[in-house]
PDB file of C-alpha atoms in Angstrom:
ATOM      1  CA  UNK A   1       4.134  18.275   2.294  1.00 91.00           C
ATOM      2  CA  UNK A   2       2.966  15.012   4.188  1.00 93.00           C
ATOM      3  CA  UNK A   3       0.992  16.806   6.296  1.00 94.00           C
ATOM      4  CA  UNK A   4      -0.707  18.375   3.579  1.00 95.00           C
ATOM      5  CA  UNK A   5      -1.002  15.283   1.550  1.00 92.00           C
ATOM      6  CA  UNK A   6      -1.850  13.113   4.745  1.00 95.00           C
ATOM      7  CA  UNK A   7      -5.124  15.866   5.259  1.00 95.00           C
ATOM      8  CA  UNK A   8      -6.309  15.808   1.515  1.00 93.00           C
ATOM      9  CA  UNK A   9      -7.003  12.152   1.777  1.00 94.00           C
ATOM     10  CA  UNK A  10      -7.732  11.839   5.588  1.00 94.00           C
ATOM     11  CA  UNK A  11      -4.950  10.010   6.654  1.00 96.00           C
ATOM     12  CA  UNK A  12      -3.094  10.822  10.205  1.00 97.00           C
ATOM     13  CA  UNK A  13       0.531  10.392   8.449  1.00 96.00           C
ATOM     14  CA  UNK A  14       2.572   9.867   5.467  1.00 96.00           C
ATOM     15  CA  UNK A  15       6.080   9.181   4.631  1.00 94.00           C
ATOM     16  CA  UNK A  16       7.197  10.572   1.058  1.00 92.00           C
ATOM     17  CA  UNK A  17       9.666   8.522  -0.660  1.00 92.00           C
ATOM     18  CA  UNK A  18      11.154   8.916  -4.154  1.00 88.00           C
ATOM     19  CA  UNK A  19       8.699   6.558  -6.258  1.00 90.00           C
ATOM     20  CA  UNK A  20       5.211   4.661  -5.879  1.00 90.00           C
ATOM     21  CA  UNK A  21       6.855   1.282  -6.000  1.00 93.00           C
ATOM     22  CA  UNK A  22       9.238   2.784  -2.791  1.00 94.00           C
ATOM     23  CA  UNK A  23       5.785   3.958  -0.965  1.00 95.00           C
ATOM     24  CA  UNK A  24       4.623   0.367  -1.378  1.00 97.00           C
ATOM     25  CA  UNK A  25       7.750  -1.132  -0.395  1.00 95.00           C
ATOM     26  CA  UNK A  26       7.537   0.907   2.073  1.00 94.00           C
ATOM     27  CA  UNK A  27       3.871  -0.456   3.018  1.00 97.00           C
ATOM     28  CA  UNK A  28       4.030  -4.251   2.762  1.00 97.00           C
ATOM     29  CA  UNK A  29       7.194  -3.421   5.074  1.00 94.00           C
ATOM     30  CA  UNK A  30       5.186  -1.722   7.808  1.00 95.00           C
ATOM     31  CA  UNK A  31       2.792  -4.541   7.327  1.00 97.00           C
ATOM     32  CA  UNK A  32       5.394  -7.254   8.516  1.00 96.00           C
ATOM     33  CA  UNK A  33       5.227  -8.885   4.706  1.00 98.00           C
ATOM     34  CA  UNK A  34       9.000 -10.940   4.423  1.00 97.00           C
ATOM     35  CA  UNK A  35      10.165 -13.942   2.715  1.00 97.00           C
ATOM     36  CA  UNK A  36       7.525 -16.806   2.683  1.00 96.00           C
ATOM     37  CA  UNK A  37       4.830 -14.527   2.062  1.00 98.00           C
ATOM     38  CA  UNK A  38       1.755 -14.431   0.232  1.00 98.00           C
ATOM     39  CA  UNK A  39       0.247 -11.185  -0.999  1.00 98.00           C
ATOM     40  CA  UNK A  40      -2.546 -11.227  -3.399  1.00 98.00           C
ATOM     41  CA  UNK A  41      -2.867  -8.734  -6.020  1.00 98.00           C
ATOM     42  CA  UNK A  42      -4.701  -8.199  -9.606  1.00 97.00           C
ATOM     43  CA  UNK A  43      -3.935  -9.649 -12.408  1.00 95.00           C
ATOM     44  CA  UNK A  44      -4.123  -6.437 -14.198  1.00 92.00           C
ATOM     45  CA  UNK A  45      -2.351  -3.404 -12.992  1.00 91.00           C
ATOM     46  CA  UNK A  46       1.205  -1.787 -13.142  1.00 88.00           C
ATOM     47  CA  UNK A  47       4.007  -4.068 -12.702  1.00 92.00           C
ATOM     48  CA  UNK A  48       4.983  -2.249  -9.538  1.00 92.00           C
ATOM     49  CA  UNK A  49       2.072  -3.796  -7.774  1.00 95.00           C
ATOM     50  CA  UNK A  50       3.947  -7.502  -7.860  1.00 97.00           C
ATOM     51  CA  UNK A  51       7.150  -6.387  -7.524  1.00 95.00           C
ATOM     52  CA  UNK A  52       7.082  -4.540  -4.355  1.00 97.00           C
ATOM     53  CA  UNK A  53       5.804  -8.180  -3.288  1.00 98.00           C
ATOM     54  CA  UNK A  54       9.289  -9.705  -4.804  1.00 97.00           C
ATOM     55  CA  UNK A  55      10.994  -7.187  -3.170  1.00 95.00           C
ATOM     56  CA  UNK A  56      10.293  -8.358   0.001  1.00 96.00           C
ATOM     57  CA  UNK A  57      11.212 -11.695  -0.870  1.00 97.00           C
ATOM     58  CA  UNK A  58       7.187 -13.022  -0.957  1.00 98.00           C
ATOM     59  CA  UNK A  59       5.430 -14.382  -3.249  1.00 98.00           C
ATOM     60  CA  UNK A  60       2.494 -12.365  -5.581  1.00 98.00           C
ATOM     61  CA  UNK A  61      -0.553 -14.136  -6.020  1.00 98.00           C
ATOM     62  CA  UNK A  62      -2.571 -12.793  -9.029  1.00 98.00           C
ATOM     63  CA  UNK A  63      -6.311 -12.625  -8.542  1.00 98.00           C
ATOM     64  CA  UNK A  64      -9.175 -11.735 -11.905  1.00 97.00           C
ATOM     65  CA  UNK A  65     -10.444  -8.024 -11.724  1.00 96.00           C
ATOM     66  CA  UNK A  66     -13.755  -7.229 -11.860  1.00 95.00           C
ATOM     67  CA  UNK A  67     -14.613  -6.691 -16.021  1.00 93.00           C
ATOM     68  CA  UNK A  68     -16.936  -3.703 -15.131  1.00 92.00           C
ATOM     69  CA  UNK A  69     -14.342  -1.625 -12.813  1.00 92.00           C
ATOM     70  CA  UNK A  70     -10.856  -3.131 -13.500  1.00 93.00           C
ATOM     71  CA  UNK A  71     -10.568  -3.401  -9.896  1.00 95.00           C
ATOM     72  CA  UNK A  72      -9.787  -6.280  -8.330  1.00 96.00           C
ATOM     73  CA  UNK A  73     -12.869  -9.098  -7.527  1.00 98.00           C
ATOM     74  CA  UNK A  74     -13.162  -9.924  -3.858  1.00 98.00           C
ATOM     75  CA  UNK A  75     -14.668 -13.258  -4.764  1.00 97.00           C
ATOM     76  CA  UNK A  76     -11.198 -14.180  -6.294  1.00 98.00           C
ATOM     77  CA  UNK A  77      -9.226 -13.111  -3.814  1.00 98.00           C
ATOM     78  CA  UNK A  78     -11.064 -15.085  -1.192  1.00 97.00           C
ATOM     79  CA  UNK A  79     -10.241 -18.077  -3.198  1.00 98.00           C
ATOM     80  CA  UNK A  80      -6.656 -17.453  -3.338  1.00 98.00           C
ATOM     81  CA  UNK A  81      -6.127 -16.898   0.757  1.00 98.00           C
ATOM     82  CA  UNK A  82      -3.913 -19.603   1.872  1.00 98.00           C
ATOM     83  CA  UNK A  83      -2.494 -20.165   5.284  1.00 98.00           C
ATOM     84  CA  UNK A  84       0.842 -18.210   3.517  1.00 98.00           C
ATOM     85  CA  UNK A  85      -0.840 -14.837   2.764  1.00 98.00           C
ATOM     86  CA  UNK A  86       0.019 -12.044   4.659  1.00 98.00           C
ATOM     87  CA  UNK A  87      -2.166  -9.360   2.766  1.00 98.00           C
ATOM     88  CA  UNK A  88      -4.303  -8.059  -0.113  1.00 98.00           C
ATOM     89  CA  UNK A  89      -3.447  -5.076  -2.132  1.00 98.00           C
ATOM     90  CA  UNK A  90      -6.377  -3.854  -4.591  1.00 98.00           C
ATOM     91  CA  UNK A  91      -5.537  -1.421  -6.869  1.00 96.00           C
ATOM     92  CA  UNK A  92      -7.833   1.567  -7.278  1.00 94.00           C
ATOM     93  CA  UNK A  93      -7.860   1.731 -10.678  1.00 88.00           C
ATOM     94  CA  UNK A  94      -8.160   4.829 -12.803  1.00 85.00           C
ATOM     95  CA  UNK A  95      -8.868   6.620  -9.861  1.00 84.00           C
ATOM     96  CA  UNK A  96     -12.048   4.480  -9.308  1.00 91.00           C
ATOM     97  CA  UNK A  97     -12.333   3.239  -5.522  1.00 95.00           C
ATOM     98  CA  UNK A  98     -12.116  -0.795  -5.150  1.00 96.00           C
ATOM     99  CA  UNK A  99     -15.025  -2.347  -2.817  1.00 96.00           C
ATOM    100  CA  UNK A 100     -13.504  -1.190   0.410  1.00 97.00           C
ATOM    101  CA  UNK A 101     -15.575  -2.297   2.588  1.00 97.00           C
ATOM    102  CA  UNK A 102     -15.561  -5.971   1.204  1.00 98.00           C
ATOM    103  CA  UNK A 103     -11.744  -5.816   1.345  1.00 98.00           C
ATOM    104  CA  UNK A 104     -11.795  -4.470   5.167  1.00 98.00           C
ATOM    105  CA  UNK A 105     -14.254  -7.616   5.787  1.00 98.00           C
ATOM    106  CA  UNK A 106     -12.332 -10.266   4.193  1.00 98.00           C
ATOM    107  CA  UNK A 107      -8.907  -8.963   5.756  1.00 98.00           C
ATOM    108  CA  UNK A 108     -10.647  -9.191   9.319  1.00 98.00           C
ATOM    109  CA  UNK A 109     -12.065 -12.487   8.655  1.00 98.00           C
ATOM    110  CA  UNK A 110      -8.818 -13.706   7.520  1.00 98.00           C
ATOM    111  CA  UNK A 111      -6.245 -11.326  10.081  1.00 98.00           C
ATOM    112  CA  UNK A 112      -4.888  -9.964   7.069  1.00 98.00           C
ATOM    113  CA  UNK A 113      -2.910  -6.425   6.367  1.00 98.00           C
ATOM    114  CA  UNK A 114      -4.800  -4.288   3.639  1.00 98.00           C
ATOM    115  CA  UNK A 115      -2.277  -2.269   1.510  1.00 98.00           C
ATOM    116  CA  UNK A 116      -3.895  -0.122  -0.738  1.00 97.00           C
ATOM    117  CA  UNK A 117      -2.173   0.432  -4.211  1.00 96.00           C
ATOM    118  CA  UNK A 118      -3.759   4.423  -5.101  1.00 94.00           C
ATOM    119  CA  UNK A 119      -1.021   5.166  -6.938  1.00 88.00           C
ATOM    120  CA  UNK A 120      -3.823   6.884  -9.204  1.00 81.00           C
ATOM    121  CA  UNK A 121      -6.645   7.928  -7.528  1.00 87.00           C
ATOM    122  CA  UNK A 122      -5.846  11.126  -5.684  1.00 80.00           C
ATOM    123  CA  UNK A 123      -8.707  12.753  -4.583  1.00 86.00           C
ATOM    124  CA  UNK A 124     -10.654   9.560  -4.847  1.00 91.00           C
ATOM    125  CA  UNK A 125     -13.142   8.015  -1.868  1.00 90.00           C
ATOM    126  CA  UNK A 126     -14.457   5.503  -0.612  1.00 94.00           C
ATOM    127  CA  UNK A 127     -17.584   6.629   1.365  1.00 94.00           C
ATOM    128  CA  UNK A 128     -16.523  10.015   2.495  1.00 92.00           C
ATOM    129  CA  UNK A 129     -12.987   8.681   3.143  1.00 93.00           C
ATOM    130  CA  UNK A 130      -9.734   9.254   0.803  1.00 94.00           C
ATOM    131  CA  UNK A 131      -8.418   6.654  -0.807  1.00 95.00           C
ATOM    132  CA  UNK A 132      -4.949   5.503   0.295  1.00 94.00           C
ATOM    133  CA  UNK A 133      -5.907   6.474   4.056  1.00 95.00           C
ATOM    134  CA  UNK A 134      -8.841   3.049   4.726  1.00 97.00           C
ATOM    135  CA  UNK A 135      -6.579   0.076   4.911  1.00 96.00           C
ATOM    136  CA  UNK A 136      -3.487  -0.220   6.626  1.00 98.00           C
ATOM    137  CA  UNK A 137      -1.492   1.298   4.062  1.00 97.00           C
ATOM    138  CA  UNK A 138      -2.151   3.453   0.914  1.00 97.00           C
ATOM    139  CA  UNK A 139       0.576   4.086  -1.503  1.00 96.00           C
ATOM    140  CA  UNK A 140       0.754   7.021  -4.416  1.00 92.00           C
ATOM    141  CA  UNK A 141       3.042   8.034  -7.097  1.00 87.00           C
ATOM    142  CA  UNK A 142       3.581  11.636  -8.119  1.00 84.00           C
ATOM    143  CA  UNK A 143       4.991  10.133 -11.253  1.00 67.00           C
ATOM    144  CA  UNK A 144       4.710  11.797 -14.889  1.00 60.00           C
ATOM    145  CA  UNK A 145       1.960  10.311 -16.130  1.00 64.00           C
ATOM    146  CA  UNK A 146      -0.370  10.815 -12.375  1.00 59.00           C
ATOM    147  CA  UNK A 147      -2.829  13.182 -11.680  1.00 62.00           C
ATOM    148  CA  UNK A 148      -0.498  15.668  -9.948  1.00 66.00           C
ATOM    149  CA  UNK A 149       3.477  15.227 -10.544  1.00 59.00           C
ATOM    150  CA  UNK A 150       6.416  16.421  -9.476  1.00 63.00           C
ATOM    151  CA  UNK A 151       8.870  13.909 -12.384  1.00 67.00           C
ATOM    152  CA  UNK A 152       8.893  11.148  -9.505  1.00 72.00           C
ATOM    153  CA  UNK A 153       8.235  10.956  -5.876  1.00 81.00           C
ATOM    154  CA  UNK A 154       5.627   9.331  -4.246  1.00 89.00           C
ATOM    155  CA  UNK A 155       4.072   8.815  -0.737  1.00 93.00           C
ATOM    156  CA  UNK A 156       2.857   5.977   1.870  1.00 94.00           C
ATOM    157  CA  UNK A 157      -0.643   6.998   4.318  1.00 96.00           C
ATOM    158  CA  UNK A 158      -1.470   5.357   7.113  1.00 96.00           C
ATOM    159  CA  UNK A 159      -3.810   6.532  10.425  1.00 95.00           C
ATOM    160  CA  UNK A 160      -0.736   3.688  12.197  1.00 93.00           C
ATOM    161  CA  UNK A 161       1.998   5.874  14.051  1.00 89.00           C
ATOM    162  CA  UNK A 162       3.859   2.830  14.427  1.00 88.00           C
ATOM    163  CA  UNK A 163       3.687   1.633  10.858  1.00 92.00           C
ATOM    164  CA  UNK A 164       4.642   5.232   9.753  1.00 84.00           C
ATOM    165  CA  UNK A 165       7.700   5.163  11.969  1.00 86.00           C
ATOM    166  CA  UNK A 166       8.376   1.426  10.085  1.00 82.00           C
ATOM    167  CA  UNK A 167       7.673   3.141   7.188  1.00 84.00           C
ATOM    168  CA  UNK A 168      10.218   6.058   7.622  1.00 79.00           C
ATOM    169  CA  UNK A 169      12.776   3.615   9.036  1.00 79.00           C
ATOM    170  CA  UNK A 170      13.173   1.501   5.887  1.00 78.00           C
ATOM    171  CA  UNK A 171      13.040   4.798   3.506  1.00 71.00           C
ATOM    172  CA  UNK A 172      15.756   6.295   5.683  1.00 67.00           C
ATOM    173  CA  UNK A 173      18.173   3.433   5.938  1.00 59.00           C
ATOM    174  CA  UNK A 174      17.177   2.014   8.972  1.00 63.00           C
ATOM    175  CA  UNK A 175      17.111   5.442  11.189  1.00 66.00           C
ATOM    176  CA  UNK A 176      14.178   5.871  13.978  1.00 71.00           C
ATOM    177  CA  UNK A 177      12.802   8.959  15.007  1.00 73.00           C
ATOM    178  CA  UNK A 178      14.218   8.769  18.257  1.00 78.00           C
ATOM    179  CA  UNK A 179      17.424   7.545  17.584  1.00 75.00           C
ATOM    180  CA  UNK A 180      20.793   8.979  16.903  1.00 75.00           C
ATOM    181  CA  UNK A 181      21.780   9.912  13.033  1.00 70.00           C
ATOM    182  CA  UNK A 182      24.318   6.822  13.031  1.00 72.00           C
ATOM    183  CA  UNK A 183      21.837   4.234  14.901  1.00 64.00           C
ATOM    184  CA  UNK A 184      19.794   2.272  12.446  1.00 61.00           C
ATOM    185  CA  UNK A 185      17.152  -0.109  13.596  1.00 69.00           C
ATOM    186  CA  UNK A 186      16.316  -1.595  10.685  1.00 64.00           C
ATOM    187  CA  UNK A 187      17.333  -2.846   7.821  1.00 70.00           C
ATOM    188  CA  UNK A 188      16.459   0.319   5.064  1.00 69.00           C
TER     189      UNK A 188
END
């Protein structure tokens, strides 16, 4: 099923996990995001968004959406970077793509991790390229109320090997793919 899920948006991996909040745990993980933190999000999106960002002990910064796509406004978010933030996480909202290739600029500029939230757009793209698979990270939900569900679940993409294996490592308690069952690497 990763595989599968990993080719219909044009990622090189994916790590399923039981929930969309997990898969972006799981991202801003992979990403190096811990305690001291700052990862900007929208203002207006699922809770999930901000509290994957509490869960690893950093700090949410909200940023204003764009009032003609819901998605979040690069122009914000470039007033919220601070020498604390660690990444930006645009939601694609309703399944319509945020301005990718603003977001890829800004987190270059900046060094910063791009961790997209597409908990909602499968299928979407961004010029010829699934959502979920262009920044770092994508994370989706296979939750009730998505566009294909399976009562929870939910999955992380990323064309990174290593932040896969990351990724994998803090779903499965801490195991590598190289290591024994009862050797844990991480904490997961």
């Amino acid at each position: 099923f990763e595989s599968a899920f990993a080719r219909f948006q044009g990622a090189r991996h994916a790590a399923a996990c039981t929930n969309g909040t997990a898969a972006l745990e799981m991202a801003l993980f992979a990403c190096g995001v811990k305690a001291g933190d700052e990862v900007i999000v929208p203002a207006y999106t699922f809770i999930a968004t901000a509290t994957a960002v509490l869960m690893m002990k950093a700090t949410p910064v909200f940023a204003d959406i764009e009032v003609d796509t819901c998605n979040l406004s690069v122009a914000d978010v470039e007033k919220k970077i601070t020498a604390r933030t660690k990444a930006i996480v645009p939601v694609h909202f309703g399944g319509l793509p945020a301005d990718m290739d603003a977001f890829r600029a800004v987190c270059a500029r900046y060094c910063l991790r791009l961790v997209e939230d597409a908990c909602h757009s499968w299928g979407s793209a961004w010029k010829g390229k699934g959502t979920g698979a262009i920044g770092d990270c994508g994370a989706f939900s296979f939750q009730m109320s998505k566009n294909i569900t399976s009562g929870e679940g939910g999955i992380m993409l990323t064309d990174n090997e290593e932040l896969a294996d990351q990724a994998r490592g803090f779903s499965n308690c801490g195991r590598s793919k190289t290591g024994g069952w009862y050797e844990h690497f991480l904490l997961g």
